[in-house]
Amino acid sequence: MSATKKSTLVLVAERAGVSIASVSRVMNGLPASDAIVERVQKAADELGYVPDATARSLKAGKTQQIALAVADAGNPVYVAMMHEISRVVTKAGYRLILSSTGSEPGDQIDLLTNLNRGFADGLVMSPLKVTDELVARIQASRLPIVVIGSLPGDVEIDNVRADSVRGVGLAVEHLVEQGRQRIAFVNGPVDTVPGAARLGGYLRALDEQGLPHNADAQVNARDFTYKAGLKAVTKLLDRSTPDSIVCANDLLAIAAIKVITARGLRVPEDIALVGMDDTDLAELANPSITSVNLGSVKRAKTAAKLLLRRLEDPDAPVRREVIQPTLTIRESTSSPARPAVDPAANPAARQAAGETAPATPEPTRNQKREPLL
Amino acid sequence: MSATKKSTLVLVAERAGVSIASVSRVMNGLPASDAIVERVQKAADELGYVPDATARSLKAGKTQQIALAVADAGNPVYVAMMHEISRVVTKAGYRLILSSTGSEPGDQIDLLTNLNRGFADGLVMSPLKVTDELVARIQASRLPIVVIGSLPGDVEIDNVRADSVRGVGLAVEHLVEQGRQRIAFVNGPVDTVPGAARLGGYLRALDEQGLPHNADAQVNARDFTYKAGLKAVTKLLDRSTPDSIVCANDLLAIAAIKVITARGLRVPEDIALVGMDDTDLAELANPSITSVNLGSVKRAKTAAKLLLRRLEDPDAPVRREVIQPTLTIRESTSSPARPAVDPAANPAARQAAGETAPATPEPTRNQKREPLL
DNA sequence: GCAGAGCGTGTAAACGTTTACGAGAACGTT
DNA sequence: AACGTTCTCGTAAACGTTTACACGCTCTGC
């Protein structure tokens, strides 16, 4: 630890024989005579001077930092979103602060008061549960906040969400096209935003396909994890015999594969499987999992850009974006004969966007309409 | 965006009719008369005052922020480490800044100069490749840095590493105990720190077990990813017929499962499989993967604690820790009859620590000895 | 030769805290 | 009643920048 003493503007100014203002100007590329520039450069180099970020922040009133709050940090979909946000904000010259909060709204509210300390210029958050108080606190925040995920009603908060209802619709339609009729649903907790939305989508899709609701074919895992998925799928198969399952995320789908194969059944021959989120896991699983791509990366990118936009224009109109889902078809719903695995080209994995017949009365293309749930 | 104007010490002081020093004292719980405390509390509450983090940082010379630099952000093992570090430093009152750098030493060096701007109080980094210049820059840094991963020779840098050599040894020993003789090795790039160490461990383990080296049984993936793994394993199986494979991480092992089953072979009956890192993926895979636990979470935790320790005592002696590996045995090396999957208790997954007969001449318990590679 | 413009540079204030210091009040001791 | 001690509180300086302002110089144009 050869701690070379920290050098400041003053030290550089003394060594160069100029004022601190001149040093500052040179460091920031503001106009200065060649003679001064040269002397300051030299002195700064010799001292290894780099301007202090904290002092700069205090003066400027900007930290060049953005905070990211995710509730369920174990879920790969949030990891992917985090990376994307990191990419976008880094490119714009911001640092990313990771604030993994608990899943309860209280934790997020704590974070919001903390935010007022001004350690970041803005916040991207993806709350699992949304309460009125949380919404109120977000609106009352002095700093710009972008929310990933659905918000109730018409609150004026920059926000970008997935169309989960349509997403589950894509999954069910696809299964029906494959000739499946007894379509079960493994959900996470329904008191979460995604849980509620996905349940709504499932019921609506059944209606649209003219399929009956069957309480035995629905089960809610305690949370969106693999472990909870094992329990839930076991329970499901103990009480019903579906020919296919839609899982509310890829972790649950992987758990389903595990339970199904352990019972000597085959995927997709005996039970076809669709996951959601289209994370890396869906590709890695064996068999690979057909998954609803809810545009997580795109949502993350959009959210980051919305925040950057608001940072440079605080008075911009509130934007509320909806990202349309697509379906990535893989082995878990493909024809019985599994294709040989060739790393160069996996013919089973392709993007099937809104190609399937639209089942909703109104087209889902209008990104500006109100949240469906 | 109901931007309540930002309130400062001065405003609170005016409203309370006291000096700013008194406000500061009350906010920090320093001794003050009851009357003053009450008036300040009231004024602060009414104004919704929270002290500004930036100003505080400038005055204190501490940001209460710690930076984390990981090269390979896609690898689940780094995600797990990140979460652990986040946990530890958050509990200690620090915020975590995520700096995903590229894998090249140049990127990390950029980060180091940036660090000198003082946006964080310290850094935890896990470089994939280590050059002399990088080491020099780390040593010259004004801020404390803890390195996760092996460093050359005896450089005086706080550091915590895994004993990869022993780790691969555990894997090979286990396979031999299961009666496997033709043990192949799927590695990542050997010009990386972990790649080099794991190759060394493999060769050494073969020697210790009296098994022949066989160039056809070794293959290096282009990087430590699933995709590269598919290619590498395909190549391996095209030119040799191992009865077991050690994979340098879990992603490569999952790729191996895919390729093996696609060829109509079974895991573990035809080819047994051992992964490394013991990430969630090993548990999720089907069959689940026996994996060498290189103590990633413990390494992360130790690194974070080392940094916190140095932050409070800059003159503490340099510490260089080695975390001992363990082996988590799962289905991919278990007896042919796969156990039924019961979420409540998975009998195949258990921790097998150093229980296997030690094969190294010297016991591996001494954590202070020089790096093996 | 001088007013005005234009440029380069320095002085000093400001960002919002923390804290050393000193002034005064309150209290106890002789 | 005088003195020392302790306690409370306010004044002001400091952290390392950026930048408004003013000053002095050179240059142009009459």
CSV table of N, CA and C in Angstrom, one decimal, chain B residues 205-279:
chain,number,residue,atom,x,y,z
B,205,ALA,N,-3.7,-34.2,-10.3
B,205,ALA,CA,-4.5,-35.2,-9.8
B,205,ALA,C,-4.4,-36.6,-10.6
B,206,LEU,N,-4.2,-36.5,-11.9
B,206,LEU,CA,-4.0,-37.7,-12.7
B,206,LEU,C,-2.7,-38.4,-12.2
B,207,ASP,N,-1.7,-37.6,-12.0
B,207,ASP,CA,-0.4,-38.2,-11.5
B,207,ASP,C,-0.6,-38.9,-10.1
B,208,GLU,N,-1.3,-38.2,-9.3
B,208,GLU,CA,-1.5,-38.8,-7.9
B,208,GLU,C,-2.3,-40.0,-8.0
B,209,GLN,N,-3.2,-40.1,-8.9
B,209,GLN,CA,-4.0,-41.3,-9.0
B,209,GLN,C,-3.4,-42.4,-9.9
B,210,GLY,N,-2.2,-42.1,-10.4
B,210,GLY,CA,-1.5,-43.0,-11.3
B,210,GLY,C,-2.2,-43.2,-12.6
B,211,LEU,N,-2.9,-42.2,-13.1
B,211,LEU,CA,-3.6,-42.3,-14.4
B,211,LEU,C,-2.7,-41.6,-15.4
B,212,PRO,N,-2.8,-42.1,-16.6
B,212,PRO,CA,-2.0,-41.5,-17.7
B,212,PRO,C,-2.6,-40.2,-18.2
B,213,HIS,N,-1.7,-39.3,-18.7
B,213,HIS,CA,-2.1,-38.1,-19.3
B,213,HIS,C,-2.6,-38.4,-20.7
B,214,ASN,N,-3.6,-37.9,-21.2
B,214,ASN,CA,-4.1,-38.2,-22.5
B,214,ASN,C,-4.6,-36.9,-23.2
B,215,ALA,N,-3.8,-36.4,-24.1
B,215,ALA,CA,-4.1,-35.1,-24.8
B,215,ALA,C,-5.5,-35.1,-25.4
B,216,ASP,N,-6.0,-36.2,-25.9
B,216,ASP,CA,-7.3,-36.2,-26.5
B,216,ASP,C,-8.4,-36.1,-25.5
B,217,ALA,N,-8.1,-36.3,-24.2
B,217,ALA,CA,-9.1,-36.2,-23.2
B,217,ALA,C,-9.2,-34.8,-22.6
B,218,GLN,N,-8.4,-33.9,-23.1
B,218,GLN,CA,-8.5,-32.5,-22.6
B,218,GLN,C,-8.9,-31.6,-23.7
B,219,VAL,N,-9.8,-30.6,-23.4
B,219,VAL,CA,-10.2,-29.6,-24.3
B,219,VAL,C,-10.5,-28.3,-23.6
B,220,ASN,N,-10.1,-27.2,-24.3
B,220,ASN,CA,-10.3,-25.9,-23.7
B,220,ASN,C,-11.5,-25.2,-24.5
B,221,ALA,N,-12.5,-24.8,-23.8
B,221,ALA,CA,-13.5,-24.0,-24.4
B,221,ALA,C,-13.0,-22.6,-24.6
B,222,ARG,N,-13.6,-21.9,-25.5
B,222,ARG,CA,-13.1,-20.5,-25.8
B,222,ARG,C,-13.2,-19.6,-24.6
B,223,ASP,N,-14.3,-19.8,-23.9
B,223,ASP,CA,-14.5,-19.1,-22.6
B,223,ASP,C,-15.3,-19.9,-21.7
B,224,PHE,N,-15.6,-19.4,-20.6
B,224,PHE,CA,-16.3,-20.2,-19.6
B,224,PHE,C,-17.8,-20.2,-19.7
B,225,THR,N,-18.3,-20.1,-20.9
B,225,THR,CA,-19.7,-20.1,-21.2
B,225,THR,C,-20.4,-21.4,-21.6
B,226,TYR,N,-21.7,-21.4,-21.6
B,226,TYR,CA,-22.4,-22.6,-22.0
B,226,TYR,C,-22.2,-22.8,-23.5
B,227,LYS,N,-22.3,-21.8,-24.3
B,227,LYS,CA,-22.2,-21.9,-25.7
B,227,LYS,C,-20.8,-22.5,-26.1
B,228,ALA,N,-19.8,-21.9,-25.5
B,228,ALA,CA,-18.4,-22.4,-25.8
B,228,ALA,C,-18.3,-23.9,-25.3
B,229,GLY,N,-19.0,-24.2,-24.2
B,229,GLY,CA,-19.0,-25.5,-23.7
B,229,GLY,C,-19.6,-26.6,-24.7
B,230,LEU,N,-20.7,-26.2,-25.3
B,230,LEU,CA,-21.3,-27.1,-26.3
B,230,LEU,C,-20.2,-27.5,-27.4
B,231,LYS,N,-19.6,-26.5,-27.9
B,231,LYS,CA,-18.5,-26.8,-28.9
B,231,LYS,C,-17.4,-27.7,-28.4
B,232,ALA,N,-17.0,-27.3,-27.2
B,232,ALA,CA,-15.8,-28.0,-26.6
B,232,ALA,C,-16.1,-29.5,-26.3
B,233,VAL,N,-17.3,-29.7,-25.7
B,233,VAL,CA,-17.7,-31.1,-25.4
B,233,VAL,C,-17.9,-31.9,-26.6
B,234,THR,N,-18.5,-31.3,-27.6
B,234,THR,CA,-18.7,-32.0,-28.9
B,234,THR,C,-17.4,-32.5,-29.5
B,235,LYS,N,-16.4,-31.5,-29.5
B,235,LYS,CA,-15.1,-31.9,-29.9
B,235,LYS,C,-14.5,-33.0,-29.1
B,236,LEU,N,-14.6,-32.9,-27.8
B,236,LEU,CA,-14.1,-33.9,-26.9
B,236,LEU,C,-14.6,-35.3,-27.3
B,237,LEU,N,-16.0,-35.4,-27.4
B,237,LEU,CA,-16.6,-36.7,-27.6
B,237,LEU,C,-16.3,-37.2,-29.0
B,238,ASP,N,-16.0,-36.3,-29.9
B,238,ASP,CA,-15.7,-36.8,-31.3
B,238,ASP,C,-14.4,-37.5,-31.3
B,239,ARG,N,-13.5,-37.2,-30.4
B,239,ARG,CA,-12.2,-37.8,-30.5
B,239,ARG,C,-11.8,-38.7,-29.3
B,240,SER,N,-12.6,-38.9,-28.4
B,240,SER,CA,-12.3,-39.8,-27.3
B,240,SER,C,-13.6,-40.3,-26.6
B,241,THR,N,-13.4,-41.4,-25.9
B,241,THR,CA,-14.6,-42.0,-25.2
B,241,THR,C,-14.4,-42.1,-23.7
B,242,PRO,N,-14.5,-41.0,-23.0
B,242,PRO,CA,-14.2,-41.0,-21.6
B,242,PRO,C,-15.4,-41.6,-20.8
B,243,ASP,N,-15.1,-42.1,-19.6
B,243,ASP,CA,-16.2,-42.6,-18.8
B,243,ASP,C,-16.7,-41.6,-17.8
B,244,SER,N,-16.0,-40.4,-17.8
B,244,SER,CA,-16.3,-39.3,-16.9
B,244,SER,C,-15.6,-38.1,-17.4
B,245,ILE,N,-16.2,-36.9,-17.0
B,245,ILE,CA,-15.7,-35.6,-17.4
B,245,ILE,C,-15.7,-34.7,-16.2
B,246,VAL,N,-14.5,-34.1,-16.0
B,246,VAL,CA,-14.5,-33.0,-15.0
B,246,VAL,C,-14.6,-31.7,-15.8
B,247,CYS,N,-15.5,-30.8,-15.5
B,247,CYS,CA,-15.7,-29.6,-16.2
B,247,CYS,C,-15.3,-28.4,-15.3
B,248,ALA,N,-14.6,-27.4,-15.9
B,248,ALA,CA,-14.0,-26.4,-15.1
B,248,ALA,C,-15.0,-25.4,-14.5
B,249,ASN,N,-16.2,-25.5,-14.9
B,249,ASN,CA,-17.3,-24.8,-14.1
B,249,ASN,C,-18.7,-25.4,-14.4
B,250,ASP,N,-19.7,-24.9,-13.8
B,250,ASP,CA,-21.0,-25.6,-13.9
B,250,ASP,C,-21.6,-25.3,-15.2
B,251,LEU,N,-21.3,-24.2,-15.8
B,251,LEU,CA,-21.9,-23.9,-17.1
B,251,LEU,C,-21.4,-24.9,-18.2
B,252,LEU,N,-20.1,-25.2,-18.1
B,252,LEU,CA,-19.5,-26.2,-19.0
B,252,LEU,C,-20.1,-27.5,-18.7
B,253,ALA,N,-20.4,-27.8,-17.5
B,253,ALA,CA,-21.0,-29.1,-17.1
B,253,ALA,C,-22.4,-29.3,-17.7
B,254,ILE,N,-23.1,-28.2,-17.6
B,254,ILE,CA,-24.5,-28.2,-18.2
B,254,ILE,C,-24.4,-28.4,-19.7
B,255,ALA,N,-23.5,-27.8,-20.3
B,255,ALA,CA,-23.3,-28.0,-21.8
B,255,ALA,C,-23.0,-29.5,-22.0
B,256,ALA,N,-22.2,-30.1,-21.1
B,256,ALA,CA,-21.8,-31.5,-21.3
B,256,ALA,C,-23.0,-32.4,-21.2
B,257,ILE,N,-23.9,-32.1,-20.2
B,257,ILE,CA,-25.1,-32.9,-20.1
B,257,ILE,C,-25.9,-32.9,-21.4
B,258,LYS,N,-26.0,-31.7,-22.0
B,258,LYS,CA,-26.8,-31.5,-23.2
B,258,LYS,C,-26.2,-32.3,-24.3
B,259,VAL,N,-24.9,-32.2,-24.5
B,259,VAL,CA,-24.3,-32.9,-25.6
B,259,VAL,C,-24.3,-34.4,-25.4
B,260,ILE,N,-24.1,-34.8,-24.2
B,260,ILE,CA,-24.1,-36.3,-23.9
B,260,ILE,C,-25.4,-36.9,-24.1
B,261,THR,N,-26.5,-36.2,-23.6
B,261,THR,CA,-27.8,-36.8,-23.8
B,261,THR,C,-28.3,-36.7,-25.2
B,262,ALA,N,-27.9,-35.7,-25.9
B,262,ALA,CA,-28.2,-35.6,-27.3
B,262,ALA,C,-27.6,-36.7,-28.1
B,263,ARG,N,-26.5,-37.3,-27.6
B,263,ARG,CA,-25.9,-38.4,-28.3
B,263,ARG,C,-26.5,-39.8,-27.9
B,264,GLY,N,-27.5,-39.7,-27.1
B,264,GLY,CA,-28.2,-40.9,-26.6
B,264,GLY,C,-27.4,-41.6,-25.5
B,265,LEU,N,-26.5,-40.9,-24.9
B,265,LEU,CA,-25.8,-41.5,-23.7
B,265,LEU,C,-26.4,-41.0,-22.5
B,266,ARG,N,-26.1,-41.6,-21.4
B,266,ARG,CA,-26.8,-41.2,-20.1
B,266,ARG,C,-25.7,-40.7,-19.1
B,267,VAL,N,-26.2,-39.8,-18.3
B,267,VAL,CA,-25.4,-39.3,-17.2
B,267,VAL,C,-26.1,-39.7,-15.9
B,268,PRO,N,-25.5,-40.4,-15.0
B,268,PRO,CA,-24.1,-40.7,-15.0
B,268,PRO,C,-23.7,-42.1,-15.5
B,269,GLU,N,-24.7,-42.9,-15.9
B,269,GLU,CA,-24.4,-44.3,-16.3
B,269,GLU,C,-23.3,-44.4,-17.3
B,270,ASP,N,-23.4,-43.7,-18.4
B,270,ASP,CA,-22.3,-43.8,-19.4
B,270,ASP,C,-21.2,-42.9,-19.1
B,271,ILE,N,-21.5,-41.7,-18.8
B,271,ILE,CA,-20.5,-40.7,-18.5
B,271,ILE,C,-20.8,-40.0,-17.2
B,272,ALA,N,-20.0,-40.1,-16.2
B,272,ALA,CA,-20.2,-39.3,-15.0
B,272,ALA,C,-19.7,-37.9,-15.2
B,273,LEU,N,-20.2,-37.0,-14.4
B,273,LEU,CA,-19.9,-35.6,-14.6
B,273,LEU,C,-19.6,-34.8,-13.3
B,274,VAL,N,-18.6,-34.1,-13.3
B,274,VAL,CA,-18.3,-33.2,-12.1
B,274,VAL,C,-18.2,-31.8,-12.6
B,275,GLY,N,-18.9,-30.9,-12.0
B,275,GLY,CA,-18.7,-29.4,-12.4
B,275,GLY,C,-17.9,-28.7,-11.3
B,276,MET,N,-17.7,-27.5,-11.5
B,276,MET,CA,-17.0,-26.7,-10.5
B,276,MET,C,-17.7,-25.4,-10.2
B,277,ASP,N,-17.6,-24.9,-9.0
B,277,ASP,CA,-18.2,-23.7,-8.5
B,277,ASP,C,-19.4,-23.9,-7.6
B,278,ASP,N,-20.1,-25.1,-7.9
B,278,ASP,CA,-21.3,-25.4,-7.1
B,278,ASP,C,-22.3,-24.3,-7.0
B,279,THR,N,-22.6,-23.8,-8.2
B,279,THR,CA,-23.6,-22.7,-8.2
B,279,THR,C,-25.0,-23.3,-8.2
